[in-house]
Amino acid sequence: MSLLRTFPTRGALARPGRSVADVLVFLGAAALLWLVVRLAHGTAVPWNEATAPSTVSTDPAELPYYAGRSLLRMFVALALSVLFTFVYATAAARLRRAEKVLIPLLDILQSVPILGFLSVTITGFIALFPGSQLGLEAASIFAIFTSQAWNMTFAFYHSLVSQPRDLDEAARLLRLSRWQRFWRVDAPGGMIGLVWNGMMSFGGGWFFLTASEALSVDNHNYALPGIGAYVATATDEGDLGKVLLAIVVMIVMVVGVNVLFWRPLTAWAERFRVEDSEAAEAPRSVTLMLLRRSRIPAFLGTVFGRLVFPLDRAMALFGLAEHPLRTSPVRRRAGDAVFAVAVLALITYGLVRMVTFIAGTAGFGEVGHALWLGLITFARVLALVAVATLIWVPVGVWIGLNPRVSRLAQPVVQVLASFPANFLFPLVTGVLLATGVSLDWGGILLMALGAQWYILFNVIAGASAIPNDLREAASSLRLPRKLWWRKLILPAIFPSYVTGGITAAGGAWNASIVAEVVSYHGTTLTATGLGAYIKDATGSGNAAQILIGVAVMSLYVVGLNRLFWRRLYALAERRFSLT
């Protein structure tokens, strides 16, 4: 007599053994934790300003350690940028009066050159951590932070202000607290844009790695262990072999970060996309697939998931995510008037102090000189954007419209956008010295090495987003090539191009500080321009010239954005939006 098999089967009740994915994830997490502890230990060593080294060892055996220290600074700066983004963008989007100040202030902050922060922050951070290298580390991380935070904040802010109205109404009807709304509605809704802009901002941080690790402020030179300082020291020694070796290590590091961090993150962020249909080709990642097959993330989610409800209860003190539908006009206008007077008083006080300081030190004749130098750098920026547009718009369209080419080219473009182009400056400087080309012209090429990729990256994204039915309609109508470009391609990619253009222009202004003064093997080339002016003032510690240079560059960048790029943004939204 045979026994009937019960349900469920014995195999369904059996506990599966540890999989290979569990072992790999556990070993990877353990190795990562050990590396972080090992690298963080070197950040708090004793340090003396008088005996601080101005260079680092160029022994190739030190390169792995230097690469790890640089990576640690980059990710600490990224974590601070995400925290700043959440707080600042949420305040700007949810507080009506604060928005009037925070958004223009953010526009100014992203235009201020990064090296302008160093002259102010290094002394403060060193005083904050006396006798420890942690002060210099904090100054370096802050410099990287200033190259990452602004773009991410703008992206998250735009996702909040463009949030669908039905989500806002649902959050209020469900009586979610402000804390619950942020983590269940706001953060998921802006996750895709935040991840992609974070990747681009991270690439921008790589560019200023050398400037943030090999510091020259107030006639003092400081060097932190890192691959950026390694390249700076090898460049001063004129050792191109070691510079090339550092470039190879840098390429491996950038590719590794993209494969192990950004690619899994972009594939994971697709879960937050709200669409009526699923994409034909979803982003894939081996690392993400490995994590999903492992039971360790699910176990950690179960453990920490128990803290969600108590945390929600504790954060309920911040109030509900709702606003009054009707307010007193008199009370609102009175509050607006008091707020406007307070802001105007602060701005007036700051301007008076700045004018008084400049009048008592450098004089206003120096302002005219800086404006003239800014006009020269402005011409280089315009030339860079124009040439990059002519070269990379057709290439970006070709890549974006061909899925097979796009799969191969997009990772390459991401690496090129992330690679710190100033690592190539010693090679280009050697060519300029050999050919006798002036840095006044060669500086355009050096600025382009880091800024041009923003145009290419955004054009690829815009071309790949063109609806397939529009492309099929153009093909069915047999549009001539010129008409195809004028009626379909250029209008479709215009919003993305404007985004890439404003980012490339801003990156070029910041890059001018390191591109208009370059050194190789004891020989220094200097171009005429505002970037060289700011770098010289920072190196000599001339506070008045630093203030003038930073103010003039901010004036040029903000003026260009307001008079040109913002108008193109409005035109793109009004006439060339595909939605």
XYZ file of C-alpha atoms in Angstrom:
579
model
C 0.000 0.000 0.000
C 1.495 3.295 -1.054
C 1.204 6.378 1.136
C -0.249 9.538 -0.333
C 2.247 12.414 -0.444
C 1.171 15.287 1.753
C 1.185 18.968 0.809
C 3.486 20.795 0.956
C 6.239 18.505 -0.182
C 9.252 17.644 1.934
C 11.456 19.752 -0.346
C 9.336 22.829 0.235
C 9.752 22.485 4.006
C 13.512 21.903 3.839
C 15.714 24.907 4.661
C 18.084 25.643 1.800
C 21.747 25.659 2.607
C 23.991 28.661 2.371
C 24.350 29.674 -1.246
C 27.448 30.922 -3.024
C 25.833 34.367 -3.165
C 25.629 34.502 0.658
C 29.318 33.662 0.971
C 30.376 36.223 -1.651
C 28.243 38.982 -0.137
C 29.498 38.245 3.373
C 33.147 38.198 2.285
C 32.670 41.389 0.270
C 31.036 43.200 3.199
C 33.748 42.020 5.601
C 36.509 43.136 3.222
C 34.833 46.516 2.724
C 34.484 47.052 6.479
C 38.133 46.147 7.049
C 39.259 48.546 4.306
C 37.202 51.426 5.687
C 38.580 50.907 9.207
C 42.134 50.562 7.862
C 41.904 53.696 5.721
C 40.064 55.763 8.336
C 42.837 55.037 10.850
C 45.266 57.074 8.760
C 43.088 60.192 8.767
C 43.610 61.065 12.443
C 47.412 60.732 12.701
C 49.353 63.503 14.492
C 49.986 66.502 12.258
C 51.947 69.715 12.664
C 51.434 72.665 10.358
C 55.116 73.647 10.503
C 56.456 70.204 9.587
C 53.609 69.051 7.324
C 54.869 67.421 4.115
C 54.296 69.285 0.856
C 54.640 66.163 -1.311
C 53.928 62.455 -1.086
C 56.038 59.452 -1.962
C 55.927 58.435 -5.622
C 56.737 54.815 -4.880
C 54.324 52.779 -7.082
C 53.779 50.387 -4.161
C 51.927 53.193 -2.359
C 49.393 53.654 -5.175
C 46.796 51.142 -3.853
C 46.782 52.845 -0.454
C 46.584 56.289 -2.036
C 43.704 55.158 -4.253
C 41.843 53.864 -1.196
C 42.316 57.137 0.701
C 41.021 59.106 -2.287
C 37.999 56.820 -2.600
C 37.218 57.235 1.094
C 37.218 61.023 0.743
C 34.994 60.834 -2.330
C 32.378 58.646 -0.647
C 32.376 60.656 2.596
C 31.796 63.786 0.506
C 29.028 61.963 -1.392
C 27.296 60.985 1.861
C 27.455 64.585 3.087
C 26.131 65.779 -0.288
C 23.127 63.433 -0.058
C 22.364 64.632 3.488
C 22.678 68.267 2.412
C 20.465 67.576 -0.624
C 17.681 66.069 1.452
C 17.613 68.926 3.970
C 18.229 71.898 1.660
C 16.040 70.804 -1.270
C 13.150 69.831 1.021
C 13.293 73.182 2.808
C 13.374 75.039 -0.522
C 10.445 73.054 -1.935
C 8.210 73.038 1.153
C 8.838 76.498 2.666
C 7.471 79.228 0.410
C 9.439 82.135 1.873
C 12.657 80.160 2.243
C 12.480 79.167 -1.437
C 12.879 82.818 -2.463
C 16.301 82.878 -0.787
C 17.546 79.293 -0.927
C 17.254 78.773 -4.705
C 19.065 82.003 -5.760
C 21.650 81.269 -3.052
C 22.134 77.773 -4.470
C 22.605 79.253 -7.940
C 25.345 81.498 -6.554
C 26.994 78.720 -4.548
C 27.350 76.455 -7.576
C 29.002 79.310 -9.484
C 31.585 80.078 -6.791
C 34.893 78.408 -7.725
C 35.824 75.500 -5.504
C 39.329 76.771 -4.773
C 37.750 79.942 -3.424
C 36.428 77.871 -0.514
C 39.833 76.418 0.346
C 41.435 79.688 1.396
C 38.704 80.179 3.994
C 38.087 76.613 5.129
C 41.589 75.183 5.556
C 42.506 77.523 8.399
C 39.172 76.919 10.108
C 39.320 73.131 9.863
C 42.944 73.033 11.059
C 41.944 75.122 14.091
C 38.960 72.825 14.672
C 41.204 69.730 14.886
C 44.499 70.962 16.365
C 47.445 68.586 16.129
C 45.578 66.119 13.929
C 45.555 65.508 10.186
C 41.773 65.285 10.452
C 41.525 69.060 9.936
C 43.263 68.887 6.565
C 41.186 65.825 5.658
C 38.002 67.754 6.497
C 39.118 70.661 4.294
C 39.794 68.284 1.398
C 36.437 66.532 1.825
C 34.681 69.898 1.968
C 36.291 70.926 -1.326
C 35.032 67.709 -2.943
C 31.620 68.246 -1.333
C 31.300 71.667 -2.982
C 31.779 70.020 -6.384
C 29.028 67.444 -5.772
C 26.237 68.923 -3.663
C 24.749 71.702 -5.805
C 23.808 69.628 -8.857
C 22.212 66.912 -6.711
C 20.264 69.503 -4.713
C 18.854 71.126 -7.850
C 17.797 67.724 -9.221
C 15.996 66.699 -6.015
C 14.379 70.115 -5.664
C 12.941 69.906 -9.196
C 11.576 66.426 -8.459
C 9.791 67.788 -5.379
C 8.250 70.834 -7.037
C 7.127 68.782 -10.051
C 5.600 66.029 -7.914
C 2.165 64.876 -9.200
C -0.683 66.569 -7.385
C -2.479 63.308 -6.670
C 0.496 62.118 -4.604
C 0.376 65.310 -2.565
C -3.353 64.867 -1.968
C -2.899 61.195 -1.051
C -0.201 62.070 1.496
C -2.513 64.591 3.163
C -5.581 62.325 3.061
C -3.581 59.483 4.646
C -2.383 61.974 7.292
C 1.246 61.036 6.819
C 3.719 62.807 9.029
C 6.413 64.917 7.402
C 8.917 62.155 8.157
C 6.689 59.474 6.584
C 5.950 61.574 3.529
C 9.628 62.199 2.895
C 10.642 58.514 2.960
C 7.492 57.079 1.331
C 6.691 59.735 -1.286
C 9.378 62.392 -1.749
C 12.558 60.292 -1.725
C 11.192 57.487 -3.965
C 9.788 60.035 -6.418
C 13.140 61.773 -6.856
C 15.354 58.692 -6.605
C 16.084 58.173 -10.319
C 17.113 61.766 -10.922
C 19.089 61.841 -7.688
C 21.052 58.713 -8.606
C 21.926 59.869 -12.117
C 22.872 63.374 -11.006
C 24.815 61.862 -8.110
C 26.822 59.838 -10.613
C 27.593 62.960 -12.649
C 28.447 64.938 -9.495
C 30.727 62.135 -8.324
C 32.539 62.418 -11.647
C 32.905 66.145 -11.100
C 34.485 65.431 -7.724
C 37.188 63.331 -9.382
C 38.232 66.350 -11.452
C 39.182 68.408 -8.390
C 40.867 65.545 -6.571
C 44.352 66.921 -7.278
C 43.409 70.415 -6.099
C 41.870 69.033 -2.887
C 44.797 66.730 -1.995
C 47.752 68.918 -3.019
C 46.799 72.199 -1.344
C 48.611 75.504 -1.791
C 47.193 78.231 0.426
C 48.717 81.333 2.020
C 52.248 80.441 0.829
C 51.985 77.013 2.453
C 51.909 73.708 0.570
C 50.157 70.687 2.086
C 49.828 67.194 0.655
C 47.478 64.428 1.751
C 48.044 60.759 0.902
C 45.990 60.231 -2.234
C 46.223 59.526 -5.919
C 45.645 63.195 -6.728
C 48.643 64.258 -4.637
C 50.649 61.398 -6.224
C 49.986 62.816 -9.706
C 50.841 66.344 -8.536
C 54.184 65.186 -7.065
C 55.063 63.050 -10.108
C 54.252 66.017 -12.348
C 56.576 68.313 -10.382
C 59.315 65.700 -10.710
C 58.686 65.402 -14.446
C 58.221 61.616 -14.228
C 55.721 60.869 -17.014
C 56.053 57.125 -16.418
C 54.611 57.422 -12.920
C 51.923 59.806 -14.160
C 50.880 57.197 -16.743
C 50.893 54.526 -14.036
C 48.606 56.670 -11.885
C 46.305 57.194 -14.877
C 46.044 53.398 -15.326
C 45.221 52.973 -11.613
C 42.692 55.781 -11.888
C 40.980 54.140 -14.867
C 40.737 50.859 -12.950
C 39.325 52.700 -9.938
C 36.728 54.643 -11.949
C 35.606 51.507 -13.809
C 35.442 49.577 -10.531
C 33.293 52.246 -8.854
C 30.946 52.288 -11.846
C 30.624 48.500 -11.914
C 30.364 47.888 -8.166
C 28.439 50.979 -7.075
C 26.819 53.182 -9.719
C 25.625 50.506 -12.118
C 23.850 48.494 -9.357
C 22.424 51.734 -7.971
C 21.027 52.893 -11.321
C 19.521 49.434 -11.950
C 17.999 49.387 -8.434
C 16.558 52.890 -8.885
C 14.439 51.649 -11.805
C 12.022 50.191 -9.265
C 10.888 53.745 -8.521
C 10.006 54.545 -12.125
C 6.276 55.234 -12.605
C 5.207 54.255 -16.127
C 2.258 52.695 -17.891
C 4.537 50.278 -19.759
C 7.769 48.539 -18.911
C 10.988 49.430 -20.690
C 12.124 47.013 -23.380
C 15.669 46.888 -21.989
C 15.943 47.463 -18.244
C 19.391 48.242 -16.799
C 21.128 45.157 -15.462
C 23.919 44.662 -12.961
C 25.790 41.534 -11.909
C 26.423 43.036 -8.479
C 22.728 43.785 -7.950
C 21.774 40.308 -9.145
C 24.215 38.812 -6.635
C 22.729 40.878 -3.802
C 19.205 39.852 -4.755
C 20.138 36.174 -4.765
C 21.704 36.431 -1.321
C 19.601 36.142 1.841
C 21.788 38.574 3.789
C 20.088 41.797 2.552
C 16.651 40.308 3.324
C 17.826 39.306 6.804
C 19.187 42.796 7.484
C 15.941 44.276 6.164
C 13.962 42.139 8.613
C 16.155 43.177 11.534
C 16.165 46.911 10.809
C 12.571 46.870 9.594
C 11.461 46.498 13.200
C 12.759 50.006 13.854
C 10.489 51.623 11.253
C 7.360 51.897 13.398
C 9.113 53.226 16.553
C 11.024 55.715 14.397
C 7.821 56.886 12.733
C 6.249 57.401 16.163
C 9.263 59.344 17.400
C 9.397 61.578 14.309
C 5.675 62.358 14.494
C 6.605 65.389 16.608
C 7.526 67.223 13.380
C 3.839 67.341 12.506
C 1.663 66.189 9.625
C 2.550 66.600 5.961
C -0.177 69.088 5.221
C -0.601 72.788 4.859
C -3.635 74.995 5.471
C -5.790 75.355 2.387
C -6.831 78.855 3.411
C -4.738 81.494 5.172
C -5.358 85.095 6.119
C -4.129 87.421 3.315
C -3.225 90.121 5.819
C -1.185 87.739 7.945
C 0.566 86.307 4.866
C 1.475 89.723 3.490
C 2.744 90.897 6.865
C 4.935 87.829 7.169
C 6.235 88.331 3.626
C 7.080 91.952 4.383
C 8.991 91.104 7.574
C 10.853 88.315 5.779
C 11.752 90.581 2.836
C 13.042 93.322 5.135
C 15.193 90.829 7.088
C 16.683 89.352 3.911
C 17.303 92.783 2.395
C 19.025 93.911 5.590
C 21.346 90.887 5.545
C 22.207 91.397 1.869
C 22.864 95.085 2.411
C 25.081 94.356 5.406
C 27.083 91.815 3.428
C 27.532 94.151 0.451
C 28.610 97.041 2.680
C 31.173 94.854 4.428
C 32.512 93.578 1.096
C 32.739 97.053 -0.423
C 34.434 98.424 2.702
C 36.948 95.550 2.744
C 37.823 95.950 -0.936
C 38.124 99.737 -0.655
C 40.502 99.398 2.309
C 42.729 96.734 0.739
C 43.032 96.144 -3.009
C 40.911 99.061 -4.227
C 38.245 99.114 -6.900
C 40.807 99.351 -9.683
C 41.510 95.685 -8.984
C 37.837 94.923 -9.633
C 38.113 96.381 -13.142
C 41.230 94.296 -13.769
C 39.425 91.135 -12.603
C 36.437 91.953 -14.839
C 38.772 92.200 -17.850
C 40.417 88.869 -16.977
C 36.956 87.358 -16.527
C 36.034 88.507 -20.041
C 39.033 86.614 -21.452
C 38.089 83.435 -19.578
C 34.491 83.979 -20.701
C 35.678 83.911 -24.322
C 37.423 80.574 -23.678
C 34.246 79.145 -22.153
C 32.190 80.238 -25.165
C 34.729 78.713 -27.568
C 34.715 75.451 -25.615
C 30.907 75.168 -25.593
C 30.663 76.020 -29.301
C 33.303 73.513 -30.422
C 31.997 70.778 -28.099
C 28.500 71.344 -29.476
C 29.620 70.950 -33.089
C 31.596 67.796 -32.326
C 29.548 65.914 -29.741
C 25.930 66.628 -30.693
C 26.095 64.470 -33.874
C 28.048 61.776 -32.024
C 25.579 61.794 -29.122
C 22.599 61.517 -31.466
C 24.235 58.603 -33.295
C 24.860 56.777 -30.024
C 21.445 57.553 -28.542
C 19.467 56.410 -31.591
C 21.284 53.079 -31.962
C 20.550 50.709 -29.043
C 23.379 48.345 -29.982
C 25.912 51.170 -30.110
C 24.432 52.700 -26.952
C 24.940 49.532 -24.903
C 28.639 49.603 -25.760
C 29.224 53.347 -25.713
C 27.297 54.506 -22.636
C 29.602 52.789 -20.103
C 32.585 54.292 -21.946
C 31.020 57.756 -21.839
C 30.271 57.379 -18.132
C 33.898 56.492 -17.457
C 35.123 59.416 -19.586
C 32.802 61.787 -17.731
C 34.029 60.427 -14.387
C 37.730 60.355 -15.242
C 39.637 63.339 -13.771
C 40.872 65.034 -16.928
C 43.464 67.066 -15.026
C 45.420 63.816 -14.653
C 46.130 64.258 -18.373
C 47.320 67.843 -17.886
C 51.001 66.833 -17.484
C 50.899 65.030 -20.835
C 49.190 67.955 -22.570
C 51.560 70.422 -20.891
C 54.534 68.432 -22.186
C 53.088 68.654 -25.704
C 52.539 72.411 -25.335
C 56.135 72.888 -24.198
C 57.430 70.754 -27.068
C 55.366 72.546 -29.720
C 55.620 76.054 -28.269
C 51.846 76.565 -28.249
C 50.740 79.243 -25.782
C 48.593 78.214 -22.832
C 46.263 81.072 -23.788
C 45.064 78.735 -26.553
C 46.024 75.416 -25.012
C 43.988 76.286 -21.919
C 40.810 75.847 -23.979
C 41.836 72.239 -24.647
C 42.625 71.638 -20.973
C 39.248 73.037 -19.924
C 37.512 70.944 -22.593
C 39.060 67.701 -21.325
C 36.782 67.824 -18.306
C 33.753 69.849 -19.447
C 32.874 68.513 -22.908
C 31.514 65.166 -21.686
C 28.505 66.781 -20.048
C 27.198 67.811 -23.471
C 27.784 64.348 -24.937
C 26.213 62.552 -21.954
C 23.052 64.669 -21.977
C 22.636 64.532 -25.765
C 22.832 60.724 -25.620
C 20.130 60.723 -22.942
C 17.950 63.092 -24.962
C 18.318 61.147 -28.219
C 17.582 57.813 -26.551
C 14.384 59.298 -25.054
C 12.873 60.223 -28.453
C 9.620 58.224 -28.772
C 9.857 55.396 -31.273
C 6.580 56.393 -32.954
C 8.042 59.797 -33.881
C 11.085 58.119 -35.397
C 8.902 55.689 -37.341
C 6.719 58.558 -38.569
C 9.786 60.441 -39.821
C 10.964 57.294 -41.567
C 7.538 56.687 -43.147
C 7.398 60.288 -44.400
C 10.903 59.881 -45.889
C 12.069 63.172 -44.416
C 15.205 64.573 -46.068
C 18.259 64.586 -43.843
C 18.222 68.335 -43.185
C 14.498 68.312 -42.432
C 14.934 65.268 -40.178
C 17.490 67.159 -38.112
C 15.529 70.434 -38.060
C 12.043 69.085 -37.365
C 12.704 66.000 -35.208
C 16.173 65.578 -33.767
C 17.169 69.108 -32.743
C 13.801 69.965 -31.099
C 13.743 66.578 -29.320
C 17.252 66.836 -27.847
C 17.096 70.589 -27.148
C 16.080 70.338 -23.438
C 18.793 67.759 -22.774
C 21.352 69.838 -24.663
C 20.535 72.904 -22.555
C 21.122 70.846 -19.407
C 24.448 69.625 -20.757
C 25.428 73.077 -21.959
C 24.840 74.842 -18.645
C 26.676 72.055 -16.798
C 29.584 72.147 -19.250
C 29.832 75.930 -19.016
C 29.840 75.837 -15.209
C 32.421 73.052 -15.226
C 34.594 75.046 -17.634
C 34.564 78.092 -15.347
C 35.700 75.995 -12.408
C 38.222 74.107 -14.552
C 39.809 77.399 -15.610
C 41.396 77.659 -12.151
C 43.485 74.539 -12.746
C 43.762 74.895 -16.551
C 45.132 78.449 -16.751
C 48.137 77.678 -14.517
C 49.901 74.348 -15.139
C 53.328 73.109 -14.107
C 55.551 70.366 -15.440
C 59.029 69.475 -14.195
C 59.713 72.885 -12.685
C 58.283 74.842 -15.617
C 55.066 76.774 -15.013
C 52.813 77.956 -17.832
C 50.333 80.724 -17.076
C 47.482 81.937 -19.251
C 45.841 85.336 -19.010
C 42.477 84.848 -17.350
C 40.395 84.935 -14.194
C 41.207 81.318 -13.287
C 44.929 82.080 -13.085
C 44.125 85.230 -11.089
C 42.187 83.254 -8.464
C 44.790 80.504 -8.245
C 47.643 82.975 -7.750
C 45.661 84.857 -5.102
C 44.848 81.600 -3.296
C 48.473 80.482 -3.333
C 49.727 83.809 -1.943
C 46.907 84.115 0.580
C 45.730 87.516 -0.709
C 42.250 87.638 0.805
C 41.169 90.772 -1.083
C 42.080 89.359 -4.488
C 40.461 86.035 -3.611
C 37.229 87.822 -2.712
C 37.329 89.921 -5.877
C 38.092 86.923 -8.091
C 35.363 84.758 -6.571
C 32.815 87.596 -6.740
C 33.635 88.399 -10.369
C 33.479 84.760 -11.447
C 30.181 84.340 -9.613
C 28.890 87.466 -11.363
C 29.807 86.105 -14.787
C 28.362 82.640 -14.154
C 25.120 83.849 -12.560
C 24.681 86.522 -15.224
C 25.240 84.008 -18.029
C 22.789 81.590 -16.431
C 20.102 84.210 -15.919
C 20.419 85.991 -19.256
C 21.079 83.012 -21.514
C 20.729 79.493 -20.113
C 17.586 80.110 -18.051
C 15.879 81.606 -21.090
C 16.836 78.534 -23.097
C 15.389 76.391 -20.286
C 12.097 78.305 -20.510
C 12.091 77.962 -24.298
C 12.745 74.230 -24.022
C 9.861 73.752 -21.567
C 7.492 75.910 -23.609
C 8.132 74.727 -27.155
C 10.229 71.554 -27.206
C 8.893 69.373 -24.395
C 7.893 65.844 -25.455
C 5.469 65.451 -22.529
